[in-house]
Amino acid sequence: MKVYLDNASTTNVSKDVLEAMLPYFKEEFGNPSSLHEKGIKNRKIVNKSRIKIAELLNCKKSEIYFTSCGTESINWALKGLAFNNKTKYEIVITNVEHHATTHTCSFLEGMGFTINYLHVDSNGFIDINELRNLVNENTLVVSIIMANNEIGTIQNIKEISEVCDQARTYLHVDAVQVVCHTKLDLQELNVDLLSISGHKFHGPKGIGLLYIKEGTHIESLIHGGQQELKKRAGTENVPYIVGFTKALELGIANLGQYTKRLNDYSNLFLKRLDNENIKYILNGPNIGEERLPGNLNLSFKDKDGLLLTYLLDKRGIYVSTGSACDSESIEPSHVISAIEVPRDYINATVRFSIGNETTSEEVNYVIDNLIDILKNEM
Ligand SMILES: Cc1ncc(COP(=O)(O)O)c(C=O)c1O
């Protein structure tokens, strides 16, 4: 049996999404900017997709900009604000951001910006009072990862947005792990910019979205044609836009039962480890509303995470480690370091991310094999 439990890294393109996309590769391949029938058909489908997405996310269609991925959206949000700004030179981020944010901020640091880091507690939550103290009249933007890709912590964005409003600073949210995994309502959240990526919810890789709230002005990074309201040039990726929209529609319709099923699987997983007296820590919040459904980031006492991943791989089980490797050493990731996992656990951190297509047989197969490996092979 092969079991893919790495859905936080990426998901497959679902059958319905692929079927929706296929005509736009072949018969309906026109360029939305062309004035003939084939072009107009494509322009209409891009427009229809934008309207549908706006409806699903509760925003205006003019606030949606297609990009090539989550990383591009994040780069655009942060550099776009920075390049458009003449007065404010501080940025606030957490110390558990994705590298798309941290490395963009390092680049901006090289241009003279100061990056201030918010600490997180042992479950990965920021301290709202620390944010209140950090933001000031020089803060250009606060950028926060809404749901952590490693440990699944879901931050209270509404509370953060109130602080940003009071301080008159922009708020950008990295919602790449959020969409179709937990509720997202742009009116309710009240953020200025928000980044999304299609491949985390059974859409294709290579398509993302940046939400730019009406009235928020950011510099373009990609210049050329008039696409995306003249803000992000390049011929629209019509099949992927169609796939993104279909995946979003299906994912949101499925959300209630998805959450329940994945939380049930996670509870079963932990219960069986407890029954076998396995010594582990669940990194991040308890299973429930503050944790991404299906995310199980576990550290095992006195074990080796890379070896565990290798042994699982040999049995056809695909997961991620909580380590970052360079050529000479294997270090715990910056997220695992930030939440201060105890020393005797930190070296065996593995992320199991259950997905929409995971079956109960697969979950049980993984647990059986994990227990066997931990007890007999390590
Ligand atoms: C939280 C988070 N932000 C940003 C990204 C980058 O998205 P993409 O792979 O679409 O560039 C990822 C991808 O893993 C992510 O998990």
XYZ file of C-alpha atoms and ligand atoms in Angstrom:
394
model
C 0.000 0.000 0.000
C 1.181 3.557 -0.747
C -0.059 6.303 1.558
C 0.478 9.992 0.901
C 0.361 11.931 4.159
C 2.119 15.049 2.925
C -0.904 17.076 1.877
C 0.416 20.245 3.511
C 3.270 20.153 0.970
C 0.973 19.736 -1.978
C -2.183 17.939 -3.071
C -3.076 16.159 -6.287
C -5.315 17.769 -8.887
C -8.713 16.211 -8.264
C -10.590 14.460 -11.060
C -13.316 17.125 -11.309
C -10.722 19.903 -11.358
C -8.722 18.207 -14.108
C -11.858 17.658 -16.177
C -12.825 21.320 -15.839
C -9.341 22.391 -16.973
C -8.843 20.084 -19.951
C -10.853 21.951 -22.647
C -8.796 25.102 -22.022
C -5.569 23.367 -23.029
C -6.853 22.235 -26.406
C -10.151 23.351 -27.956
C -10.526 26.583 -25.965
C -6.915 27.689 -26.030
C -7.469 31.325 -27.042
C -5.771 34.352 -25.513
C -8.206 36.392 -23.367
C -6.763 39.583 -24.882
C -7.632 38.548 -28.471
C -10.653 40.250 -29.979
C -11.955 37.250 -31.944
C -14.437 34.657 -30.723
C -11.814 32.327 -29.237
C -10.273 35.175 -27.258
C -13.606 36.513 -26.055
C -14.650 33.049 -24.837
C -11.496 32.913 -22.735
C -11.940 36.449 -21.435
C -15.453 35.503 -20.368
C -14.292 32.420 -18.486
C -11.581 34.389 -16.658
C -14.185 36.977 -15.713
C -16.640 34.283 -14.616
C -13.927 32.668 -12.501
C -13.119 35.962 -10.821
C -16.793 36.541 -9.994
C -17.101 33.030 -8.542
C -13.945 33.414 -6.432
C -15.123 36.799 -5.140
C -18.411 35.214 -4.122
C -16.647 32.312 -2.374
C -14.184 34.504 -0.488
C -16.658 37.350 0.124
C -14.829 40.178 -1.599
C -15.103 42.229 -4.800
C -13.984 40.747 -8.106
C -11.764 43.795 -8.666
C -9.837 42.844 -5.510
C -8.650 39.508 -6.970
C -5.351 39.267 -8.850
C -4.101 35.985 -10.290
C -0.427 35.168 -9.779
C 1.774 32.148 -10.425
C 1.908 30.826 -6.826
C 1.735 31.688 -3.141
C 5.367 32.746 -3.153
C 4.762 35.298 -5.903
C 1.710 36.667 -4.079
C 3.699 37.137 -0.870
C 6.617 38.739 -2.735
C 4.245 41.060 -4.529
C 2.365 42.076 -1.360
C 5.497 42.898 0.632
C 7.779 44.308 -2.083
C 4.809 46.044 -3.718
C 4.068 47.928 -0.497
C 7.759 48.594 0.152
C 8.436 49.973 -3.345
C 5.372 52.206 -3.168
C 6.330 53.684 0.176
C 8.437 56.721 0.985
C 7.953 57.122 4.707
C 7.725 53.898 6.708
C 10.655 51.510 7.048
C 9.622 48.847 9.551
C 7.984 45.488 8.896
C 6.603 43.110 11.527
C 6.476 39.357 10.941
C 6.401 36.298 13.210
C 9.369 34.030 13.733
C 7.394 31.106 12.254
C 6.695 32.452 8.763
C 7.170 30.469 5.571
C 10.429 31.208 3.752
C 8.442 33.041 1.074
C 7.968 35.730 3.724
C 11.237 35.496 5.673
C 13.438 35.570 2.576
C 11.441 38.410 1.010
C 11.897 40.326 4.249
C 15.653 39.590 4.272
C 15.789 41.082 0.784
C 13.937 44.187 1.980
C 16.254 44.379 4.981
C 19.094 44.695 2.472
C 17.245 47.718 1.064
C 17.141 49.444 4.434
C 13.983 48.084 6.050
C 14.026 46.925 9.674
C 12.312 43.597 10.278
C 10.806 43.126 13.740
C 9.953 39.584 14.787
C 7.009 38.515 16.923
C 7.725 35.537 19.160
C 5.321 32.650 19.469
C 4.439 30.552 22.500
C 4.908 26.779 22.748
C 1.760 26.215 20.659
C 2.817 28.664 17.956
C 0.537 31.579 18.891
C 1.684 35.188 18.817
C 1.190 37.446 21.816
C -1.189 40.236 20.795
C 0.352 42.563 23.389
C 3.786 42.071 21.854
C 2.250 43.098 18.517
C 0.658 46.172 20.127
C 4.048 47.160 21.508
C 5.922 46.539 18.257
C 3.765 48.479 15.800
C 4.404 52.196 15.629
C 4.149 55.101 13.190
C 7.100 53.699 11.206
C 5.506 50.269 10.658
C 4.627 49.834 7.010
C 3.127 46.344 7.177
C 2.466 43.474 9.534
C 2.665 40.130 7.729
C 1.300 37.056 9.471
C 1.031 33.406 8.538
C -2.611 32.626 9.303
C -2.198 28.844 9.534
C 1.273 27.500 10.102
C 2.388 25.022 7.452
C 4.451 22.969 9.915
C 2.508 22.867 13.169
C -0.981 23.892 12.026
C -1.489 26.812 14.449
C -4.306 29.133 13.308
C -3.775 32.737 14.449
C -6.618 35.065 15.427
C -6.459 37.373 12.409
C -9.461 39.478 13.431
C -7.719 40.477 16.648
C -4.483 41.187 14.750
C -6.346 43.268 12.178
C -7.845 45.468 14.910
C -4.363 46.256 16.214
C -3.150 47.040 12.681
C -6.153 49.293 12.049
C -5.499 51.259 15.221
C -1.815 51.604 14.354
C -2.659 52.558 10.728
C -0.392 49.883 9.338
C -1.146 47.491 6.487
C -1.855 43.850 7.250
C -0.823 41.088 4.849
C -1.902 37.535 5.604
C -0.282 34.378 4.248
C -3.396 32.219 3.918
C -1.784 29.559 1.724
C -2.570 26.756 4.190
C -5.980 28.106 5.095
C -8.134 28.045 1.989
C -10.500 25.043 1.885
C -9.033 23.820 5.189
C -10.739 26.260 7.507
C -13.205 29.111 7.031
C -12.016 32.235 5.259
C -14.262 35.280 4.885
C -12.460 38.380 3.653
C -15.083 40.836 4.885
C -14.967 39.359 8.343
C -11.172 39.233 8.508
C -10.659 42.815 7.367
C -7.129 42.486 5.968
C -5.436 44.609 3.298
C -3.636 41.878 1.393
C -3.914 38.101 1.443
C -2.020 35.373 -0.408
C -3.421 32.048 -1.632
C -1.995 29.144 -3.637
C -3.975 26.651 -5.760
C -1.987 23.475 -5.175
C -2.829 23.231 -1.469
C -6.491 22.413 -2.137
C -6.457 20.066 -5.145
C -5.947 22.785 -7.731
C -2.898 22.823 -10.009
C 0.582 24.010 -9.064
C 1.596 27.273 -10.703
C -1.467 29.372 -9.886
C -1.993 31.678 -6.937
C -3.968 34.709 -6.002
C -3.328 37.966 -4.245
C -6.295 39.713 -2.665
C -5.722 43.463 -2.649
C -8.362 45.365 -0.721
C -9.855 48.266 -2.646
C -7.862 51.428 -1.917
C -4.608 49.585 -1.115
C -1.894 50.687 -3.517
C 1.072 48.458 -4.238
C 3.759 48.682 -6.913
C 3.699 46.120 -9.712
C 6.537 43.606 -9.900
C 5.790 42.273 -13.380
C 5.454 44.827 -16.156
C 4.157 44.293 -19.664
C 0.610 43.929 -20.987
C -2.628 45.142 -19.493
C -3.683 41.981 -17.704
C -4.985 41.917 -14.125
C -6.134 45.540 -14.195
C -2.688 46.517 -15.500
C -1.098 45.453 -12.215
C 0.330 42.029 -13.059
C 1.241 41.586 -16.695
C 1.404 38.297 -18.589
C -1.136 36.297 -20.568
C -3.612 34.755 -18.148
C -3.161 31.054 -17.412
C -6.736 30.205 -18.331
C -6.750 26.415 -17.687
C -5.184 26.957 -14.276
C -7.552 29.802 -13.413
C -10.440 27.473 -14.268
C -8.853 24.687 -12.171
C -8.195 27.020 -9.234
C -11.822 28.175 -9.258
C -13.239 24.663 -9.475
C -10.986 23.444 -6.655
C -12.004 26.386 -4.484
C -15.678 25.795 -5.157
C -15.458 22.071 -4.342
C -13.206 22.580 -1.321
C -15.459 25.177 0.289
C -18.597 23.098 -0.350
C -16.887 20.141 1.329
C -15.434 22.034 4.293
C -17.790 20.973 7.093
C -17.495 17.239 6.568
C -13.778 17.565 5.676
C -12.988 19.155 9.034
C -14.926 16.578 10.998
C -13.465 13.579 9.157
C -9.859 14.789 9.399
C -10.182 15.703 13.072
C -11.627 12.230 13.727
C -8.640 10.645 11.956
C -6.230 12.779 13.970
C -7.894 11.825 17.245
C -7.782 8.156 16.285
C -4.086 8.508 15.418
C -3.193 9.985 18.801
C -5.406 7.585 20.747
C -3.669 4.601 19.206
C -0.234 6.040 19.998
C -1.396 6.598 23.593
C -2.721 3.037 23.829
C 0.715 1.754 22.802
C 2.480 4.027 25.318
C 4.480 5.746 22.580
C 6.293 8.783 23.959
C 5.468 11.719 21.714
C 4.571 15.409 21.742
C 1.897 16.926 19.490
C 3.523 20.173 18.365
C 1.061 23.049 18.030
C -2.441 23.403 19.506
C -4.782 20.556 20.406
C -6.966 19.155 17.667
C -9.888 21.521 17.187
C -10.682 24.980 15.881
C -7.230 26.450 16.471
C -5.396 23.751 14.509
C -5.453 22.933 10.799
C -7.498 19.768 10.247
C -5.310 16.809 9.332
C -2.051 18.358 10.544
C -0.237 16.072 12.979
C 3.220 17.366 13.754
C 4.703 14.878 16.183
C 8.038 14.643 17.990
C 9.093 11.227 19.282
C 11.302 10.808 22.324
C 14.942 9.898 21.660
C 14.367 8.978 18.009
C 15.827 10.208 14.740
C 13.344 11.983 12.475
C 15.219 11.453 9.219
C 15.584 7.736 9.912
C 11.895 7.514 10.803
C 10.908 9.242 7.564
C 13.179 6.895 5.628
C 11.722 3.793 7.294
C 8.175 5.028 6.659
C 9.101 5.746 3.042
C 10.368 2.159 2.684
C 6.889 1.015 3.689
C 5.229 3.317 1.151
C 4.276 6.097 3.600
C 5.132 9.640 2.529
C 5.504 12.333 5.205
C 7.692 15.398 5.921
C 10.354 15.958 8.563
C 10.512 18.995 10.792
C 14.154 19.488 9.910
C 16.016 21.670 7.511
C 19.069 20.046 5.979
C 22.111 21.829 4.718
C 25.175 20.095 3.349
C 26.753 19.525 6.748
C 24.036 19.313 9.348
C 20.423 18.503 10.006
C 18.902 21.207 12.140
C 15.384 21.461 13.534
C 13.368 23.868 11.379
C 12.973 27.494 12.521
C 9.370 26.731 13.509
C 10.273 23.734 15.662
C 13.091 25.765 17.228
C 10.746 28.715 17.875
C 8.250 26.634 19.882
C 11.096 25.166 21.936
C 10.410 21.455 21.609
C 12.314 19.683 24.448
C 15.806 18.449 23.572
C 15.077 14.746 23.845
C 12.179 15.099 21.390
C 13.375 17.718 18.934
C 15.393 15.430 16.654
C 12.477 13.242 15.720
C 9.865 15.629 14.435
C 7.636 14.388 11.642
C 4.638 16.059 10.001
C 1.816 13.747 8.950
C -0.680 15.749 6.914
C -3.894 13.887 6.235
C -5.894 15.051 3.213
C -9.324 15.013 1.659
C -8.632 11.787 -0.214
C -7.101 9.901 2.736
C -9.118 6.823 3.737
C -9.517 5.234 7.168
C -7.678 2.107 5.885
C -4.741 4.330 4.979
C -4.745 6.029 8.368
C -4.765 2.660 10.128
C -2.003 1.340 7.864
C 0.178 4.327 8.777
C -0.467 3.963 12.501
C 0.234 0.186 12.433
C 3.507 0.726 10.623
C 4.553 3.741 12.671
C 4.043 1.835 15.915
C 5.909 -1.191 14.535
C 8.854 0.938 13.361
C 9.099 2.882 16.630
C 8.957 -0.288 18.713
C 10.999 -2.676 16.599
C 13.219 -0.861 14.148
C 14.539 2.205 15.984
C 2.283 28.863 4.546
C 2.850 28.853 3.168
N 3.137 30.010 2.570
C 3.615 30.068 1.318
C 3.845 28.921 0.596
C 4.360 29.021 -0.805
O 3.345 28.693 -1.722
P 3.715 28.190 -3.201
O 4.229 26.799 -3.074
O 2.428 28.253 -3.966
O 4.714 29.137 -3.734
C 3.594 27.676 1.188
C 3.909 26.424 0.475
O 4.280 25.440 1.039
C 3.067 27.650 2.499
O 2.799 26.491 3.113
